[in-house]
Tab-separated table of C-alpha atoms in Angstrom:
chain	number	residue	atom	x	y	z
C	4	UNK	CA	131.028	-6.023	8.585
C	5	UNK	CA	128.890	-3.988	5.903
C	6	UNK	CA	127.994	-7.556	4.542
C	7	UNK	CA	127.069	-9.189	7.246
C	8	UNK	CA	124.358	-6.124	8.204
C	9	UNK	CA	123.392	-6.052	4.611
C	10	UNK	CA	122.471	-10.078	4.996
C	11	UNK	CA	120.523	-9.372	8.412
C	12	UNK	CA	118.439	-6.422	6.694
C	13	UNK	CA	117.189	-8.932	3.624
C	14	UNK	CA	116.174	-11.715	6.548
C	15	UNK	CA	114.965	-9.391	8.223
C	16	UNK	CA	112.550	-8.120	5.436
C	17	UNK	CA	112.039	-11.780	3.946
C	18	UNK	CA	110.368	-12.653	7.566
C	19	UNK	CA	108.278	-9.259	7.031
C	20	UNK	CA	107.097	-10.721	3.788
C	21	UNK	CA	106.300	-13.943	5.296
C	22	UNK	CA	104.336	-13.101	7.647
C	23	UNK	CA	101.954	-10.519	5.781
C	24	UNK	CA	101.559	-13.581	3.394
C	25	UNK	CA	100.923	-15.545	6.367
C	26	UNK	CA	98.323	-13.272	7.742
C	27	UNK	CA	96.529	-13.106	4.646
C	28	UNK	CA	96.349	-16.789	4.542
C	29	UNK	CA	94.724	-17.097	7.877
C	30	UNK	CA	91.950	-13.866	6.624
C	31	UNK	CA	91.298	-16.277	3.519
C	32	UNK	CA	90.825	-19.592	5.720
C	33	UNK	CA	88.883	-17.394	8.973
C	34	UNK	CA	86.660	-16.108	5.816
C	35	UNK	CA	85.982	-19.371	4.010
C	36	UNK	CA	85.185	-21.073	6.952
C	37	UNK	CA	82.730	-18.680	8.324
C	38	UNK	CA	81.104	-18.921	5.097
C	39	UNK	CA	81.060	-22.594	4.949
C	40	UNK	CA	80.014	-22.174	8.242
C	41	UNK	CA	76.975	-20.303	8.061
C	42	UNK	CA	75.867	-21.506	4.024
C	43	UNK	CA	75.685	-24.900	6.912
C	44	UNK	CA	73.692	-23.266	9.234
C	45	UNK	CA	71.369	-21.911	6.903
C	46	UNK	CA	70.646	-25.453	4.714
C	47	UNK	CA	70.089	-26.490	8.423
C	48	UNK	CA	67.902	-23.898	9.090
C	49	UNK	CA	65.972	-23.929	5.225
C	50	UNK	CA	65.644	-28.093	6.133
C	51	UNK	CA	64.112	-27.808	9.827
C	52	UNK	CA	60.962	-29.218	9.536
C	53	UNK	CA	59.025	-26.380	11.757
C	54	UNK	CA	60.230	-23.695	8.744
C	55	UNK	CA	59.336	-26.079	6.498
C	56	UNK	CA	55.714	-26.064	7.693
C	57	UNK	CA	56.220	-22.520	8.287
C	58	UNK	CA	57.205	-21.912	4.966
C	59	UNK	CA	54.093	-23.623	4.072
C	60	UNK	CA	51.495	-22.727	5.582
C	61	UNK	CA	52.692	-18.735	4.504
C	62	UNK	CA	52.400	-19.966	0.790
C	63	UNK	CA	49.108	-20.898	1.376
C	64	UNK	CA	48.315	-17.855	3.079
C	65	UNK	CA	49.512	-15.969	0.462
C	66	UNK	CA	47.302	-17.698	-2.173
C	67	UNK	CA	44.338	-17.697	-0.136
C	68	UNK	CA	44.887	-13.922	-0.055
C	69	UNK	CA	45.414	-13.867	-3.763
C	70	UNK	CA	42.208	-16.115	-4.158
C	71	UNK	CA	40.078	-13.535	-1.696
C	72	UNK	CA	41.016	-10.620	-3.558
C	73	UNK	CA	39.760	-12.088	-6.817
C	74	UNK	CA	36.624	-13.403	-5.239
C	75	UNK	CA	35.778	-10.232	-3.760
C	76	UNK	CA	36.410	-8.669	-7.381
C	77	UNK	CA	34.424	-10.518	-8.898
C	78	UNK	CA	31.542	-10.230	-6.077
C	79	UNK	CA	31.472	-6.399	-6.663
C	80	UNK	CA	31.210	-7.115	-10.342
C	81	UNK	CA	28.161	-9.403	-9.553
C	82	UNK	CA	26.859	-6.636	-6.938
C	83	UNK	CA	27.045	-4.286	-9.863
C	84	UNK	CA	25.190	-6.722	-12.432
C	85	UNK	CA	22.292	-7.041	-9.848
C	86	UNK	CA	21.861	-3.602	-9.139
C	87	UNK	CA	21.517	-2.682	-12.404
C	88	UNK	CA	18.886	-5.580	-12.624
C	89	UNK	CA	17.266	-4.502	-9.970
C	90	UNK	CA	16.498	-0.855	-11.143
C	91	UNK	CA	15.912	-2.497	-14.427
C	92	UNK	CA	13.515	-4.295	-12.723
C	93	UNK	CA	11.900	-1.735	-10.746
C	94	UNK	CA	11.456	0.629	-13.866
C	95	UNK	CA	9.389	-2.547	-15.703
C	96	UNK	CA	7.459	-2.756	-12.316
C	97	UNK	CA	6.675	0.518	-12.146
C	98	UNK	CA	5.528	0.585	-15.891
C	99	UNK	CA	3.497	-2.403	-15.462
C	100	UNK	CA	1.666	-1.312	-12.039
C	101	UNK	CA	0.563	1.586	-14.100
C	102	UNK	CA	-0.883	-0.343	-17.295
C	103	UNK	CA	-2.714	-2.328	-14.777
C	104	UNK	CA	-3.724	0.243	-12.529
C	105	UNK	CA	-4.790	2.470	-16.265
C	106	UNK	CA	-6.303	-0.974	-17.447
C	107	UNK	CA	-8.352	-0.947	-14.126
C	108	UNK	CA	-9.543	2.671	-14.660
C	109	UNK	CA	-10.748	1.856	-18.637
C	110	UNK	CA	-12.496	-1.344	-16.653
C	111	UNK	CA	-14.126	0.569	-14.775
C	112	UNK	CA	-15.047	3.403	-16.627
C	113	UNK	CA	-16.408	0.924	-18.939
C	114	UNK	CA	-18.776	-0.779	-16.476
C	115	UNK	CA	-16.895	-3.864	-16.543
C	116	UNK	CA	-16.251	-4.419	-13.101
C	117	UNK	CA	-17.378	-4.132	-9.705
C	118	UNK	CA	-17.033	-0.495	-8.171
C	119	UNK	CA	-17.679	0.024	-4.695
C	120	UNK	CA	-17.385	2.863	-2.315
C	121	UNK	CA	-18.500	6.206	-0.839
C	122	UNK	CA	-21.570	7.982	-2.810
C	123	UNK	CA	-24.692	9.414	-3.602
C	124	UNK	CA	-28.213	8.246	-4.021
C	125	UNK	CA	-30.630	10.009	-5.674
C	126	UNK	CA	-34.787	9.531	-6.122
C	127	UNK	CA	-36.639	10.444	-9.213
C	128	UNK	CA	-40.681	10.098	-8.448
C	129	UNK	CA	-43.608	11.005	-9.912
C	130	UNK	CA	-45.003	13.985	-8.647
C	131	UNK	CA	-48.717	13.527	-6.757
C	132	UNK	CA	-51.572	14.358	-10.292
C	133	UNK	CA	-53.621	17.053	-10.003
C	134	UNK	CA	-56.997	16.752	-11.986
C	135	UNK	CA	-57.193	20.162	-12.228
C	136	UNK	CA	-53.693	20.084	-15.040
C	137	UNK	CA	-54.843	18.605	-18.162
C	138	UNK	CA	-51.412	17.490	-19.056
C	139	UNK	CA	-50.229	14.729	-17.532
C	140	UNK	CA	-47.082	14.565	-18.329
C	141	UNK	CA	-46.058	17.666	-16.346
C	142	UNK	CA	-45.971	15.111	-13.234
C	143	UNK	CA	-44.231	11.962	-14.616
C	144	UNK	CA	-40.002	11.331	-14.638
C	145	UNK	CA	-39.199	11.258	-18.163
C	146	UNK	CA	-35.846	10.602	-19.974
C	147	UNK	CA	-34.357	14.165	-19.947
C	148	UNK	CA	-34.897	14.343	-16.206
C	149	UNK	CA	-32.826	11.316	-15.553
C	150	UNK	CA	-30.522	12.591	-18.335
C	151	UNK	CA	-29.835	15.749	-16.306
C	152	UNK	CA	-28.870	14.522	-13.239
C	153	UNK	CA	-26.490	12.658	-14.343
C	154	UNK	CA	-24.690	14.964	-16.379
C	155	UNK	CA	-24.264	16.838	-13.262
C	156	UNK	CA	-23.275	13.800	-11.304
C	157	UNK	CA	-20.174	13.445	-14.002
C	158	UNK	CA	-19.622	16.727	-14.286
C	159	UNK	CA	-18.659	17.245	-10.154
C	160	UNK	CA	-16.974	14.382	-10.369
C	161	UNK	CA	-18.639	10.509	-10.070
C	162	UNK	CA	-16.543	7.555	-11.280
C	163	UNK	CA	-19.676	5.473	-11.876
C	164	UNK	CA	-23.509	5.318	-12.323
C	165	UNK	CA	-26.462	3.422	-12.130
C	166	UNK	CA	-29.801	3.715	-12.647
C	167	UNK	CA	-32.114	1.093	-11.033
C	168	UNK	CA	-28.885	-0.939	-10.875
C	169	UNK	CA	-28.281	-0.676	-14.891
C	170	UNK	CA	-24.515	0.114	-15.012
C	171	UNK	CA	-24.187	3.087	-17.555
C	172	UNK	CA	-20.591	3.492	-19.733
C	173	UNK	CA	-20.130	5.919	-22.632
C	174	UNK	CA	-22.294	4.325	-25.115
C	175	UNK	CA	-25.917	4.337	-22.611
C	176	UNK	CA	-28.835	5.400	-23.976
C	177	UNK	CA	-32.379	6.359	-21.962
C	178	UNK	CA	-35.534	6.523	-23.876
C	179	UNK	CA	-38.649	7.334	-21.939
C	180	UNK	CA	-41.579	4.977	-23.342
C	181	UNK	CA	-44.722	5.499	-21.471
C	182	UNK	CA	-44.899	5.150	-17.708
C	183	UNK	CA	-41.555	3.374	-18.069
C	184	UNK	CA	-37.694	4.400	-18.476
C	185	UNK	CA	-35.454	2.068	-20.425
C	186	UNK	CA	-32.232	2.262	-19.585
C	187	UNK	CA	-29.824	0.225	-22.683
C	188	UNK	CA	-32.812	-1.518	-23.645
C	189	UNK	CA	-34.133	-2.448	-20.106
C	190	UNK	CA	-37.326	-0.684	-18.868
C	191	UNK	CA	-37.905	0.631	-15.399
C	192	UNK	CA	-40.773	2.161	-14.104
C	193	UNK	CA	-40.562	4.550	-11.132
C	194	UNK	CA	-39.248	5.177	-8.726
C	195	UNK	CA	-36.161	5.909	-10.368
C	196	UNK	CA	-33.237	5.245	-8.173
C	197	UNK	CA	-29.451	6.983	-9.404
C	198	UNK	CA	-26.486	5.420	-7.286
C	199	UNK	CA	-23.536	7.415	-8.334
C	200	UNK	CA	-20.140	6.813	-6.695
C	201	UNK	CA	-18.184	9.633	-5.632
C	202	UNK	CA	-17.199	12.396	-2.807
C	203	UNK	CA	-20.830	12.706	-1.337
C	204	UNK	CA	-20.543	16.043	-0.564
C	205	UNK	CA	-19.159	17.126	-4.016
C	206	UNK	CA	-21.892	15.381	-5.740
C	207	UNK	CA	-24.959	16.354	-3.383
C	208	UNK	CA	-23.421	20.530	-3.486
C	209	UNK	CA	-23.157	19.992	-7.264
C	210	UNK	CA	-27.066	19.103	-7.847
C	211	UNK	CA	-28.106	21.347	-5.107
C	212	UNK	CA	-26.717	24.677	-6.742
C	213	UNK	CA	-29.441	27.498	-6.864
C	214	UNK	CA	-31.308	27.225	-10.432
C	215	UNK	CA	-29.294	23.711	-10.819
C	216	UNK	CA	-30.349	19.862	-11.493
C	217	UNK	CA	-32.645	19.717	-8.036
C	218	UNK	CA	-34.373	23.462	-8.332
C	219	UNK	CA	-34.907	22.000	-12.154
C	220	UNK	CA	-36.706	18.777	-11.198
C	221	UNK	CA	-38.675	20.228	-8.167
C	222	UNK	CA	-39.771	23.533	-10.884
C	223	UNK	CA	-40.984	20.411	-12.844
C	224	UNK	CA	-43.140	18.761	-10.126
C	225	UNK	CA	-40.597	15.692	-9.792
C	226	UNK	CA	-40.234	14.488	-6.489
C	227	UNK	CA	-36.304	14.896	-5.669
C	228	UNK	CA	-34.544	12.715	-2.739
C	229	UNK	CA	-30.924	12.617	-1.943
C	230	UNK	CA	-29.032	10.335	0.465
C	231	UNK	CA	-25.165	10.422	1.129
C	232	UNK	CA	-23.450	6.561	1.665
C	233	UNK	CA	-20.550	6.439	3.136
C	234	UNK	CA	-20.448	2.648	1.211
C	235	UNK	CA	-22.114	1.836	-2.039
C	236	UNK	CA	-21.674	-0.531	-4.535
C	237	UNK	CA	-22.257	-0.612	-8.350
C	238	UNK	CA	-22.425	-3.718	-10.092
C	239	UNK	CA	-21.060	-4.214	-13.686
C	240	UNK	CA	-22.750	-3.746	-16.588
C	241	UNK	CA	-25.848	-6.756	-16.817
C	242	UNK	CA	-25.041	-9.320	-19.177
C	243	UNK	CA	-20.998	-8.440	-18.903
C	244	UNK	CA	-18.187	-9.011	-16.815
């Protein structure tokens, strides 16, 4: 009797065995074929021609992305590089505006070009003879007269002179000769006419100071005439341009 339960408990425990091994089997086969299963689905998937172009056209995306970023590096670098040219630039521009705008100045102040604008005009004349003065020369213009004025004229400020239309620069001379003027070796008899271009106002309050150029002239018998211009024009020295 003991035997025959003894035999019943190792069948018993062989079909135990058996079956656990079983089970596991069936986990192993359930688990390979799922993955079979789904490595299939996903070469399907991976080989669809719509992912495919997907797949594509993402690539591309991402290189064109790649490509913009560089491109818009290398535009800022460029931006950079043209600024820098640019105030380069504008320093050399701004240096050479003023050489030719200092160039112009020397031109000018040298009689060598045309000067026009607002300004003064003063008359030198011989004052009316009187028989009764036995000098003569107390009544004519003479060099020192012209001389004087336009010192003053300089002095309160003109940019440029003429006498008679003679342009006069730095190295002018005026010798009186007789009933004549010559101005840089051209004579000129009277009237003597002194454009000066300037403020008018500065230039007329300038000569018409108490015990100044025109109170001078008029002590000496000259006859003294000023006009203001709101537009005058000086002509370069003769025989230059």
């Amino acid at each position: 009797m003991a035997k025959r339960i003894m035999k019943t408990k190792k069948m018993k425990g062989k079909y135990v065995i058996l079956a656990f091994v079983s089970l596991v089997l069936g986990f192993m086969l359930a688990f390979s074929y799922n993955t079979v299963n789904k490595d299939e689905k996903t070469k399907n998937h991976f080989s669809d021609p719509q992912f495919v172009r997907e797949n594509e056209l993402r690539n591309q995306l991402l290189k064109q992305q790649k490509e913009n970023r560089q491109l818009q590096k290398e535009l800022y670098e460029k931006q950079n590089k043209v600024r820098s040219i640019e105030k380069d630039l504008s320093k050399e521009e701004t240096v050479f505006y003023n050489l030719a705008e200092d160039a112009e100045k020397y031109r000018m102040f040298l009689g060598k070009v045309k000067v026009q604008g607002k300004g003064l005009i003063v008359t030198l004349k011989d004052g009316d003879y009187d028989p009764k003065e036995e000098n003569v020369n107390n009544y004519i213009v003479h060099d020192r007269h012209v001389f004087k004025v336009i010192n003053e004229l300089y002095i309160a400020g003109a940019t440029a002179i003429a006498v008679n239309g003679q342009r006069i620069n730095h190295s002018s001379y005026i010798i009186c000769t007789g009933p004549v003027i010559t101005v840089d070796g051209i004579p000129f008899p009277e009237p003597f006419t002194i454009t000066a271009l300037g403020d008018p106002s500065i230039l007329e309050s300038a000569l018409s100071i108490t015990g100044g150029a025109k109170d001078q002239l008029v002590n000496d018998n000259i006859i003294f005439t000023m006009e203001k211009k709101n537009q005058i024009q000086i002509e370069p020295i003769l025989g230059e341009s």
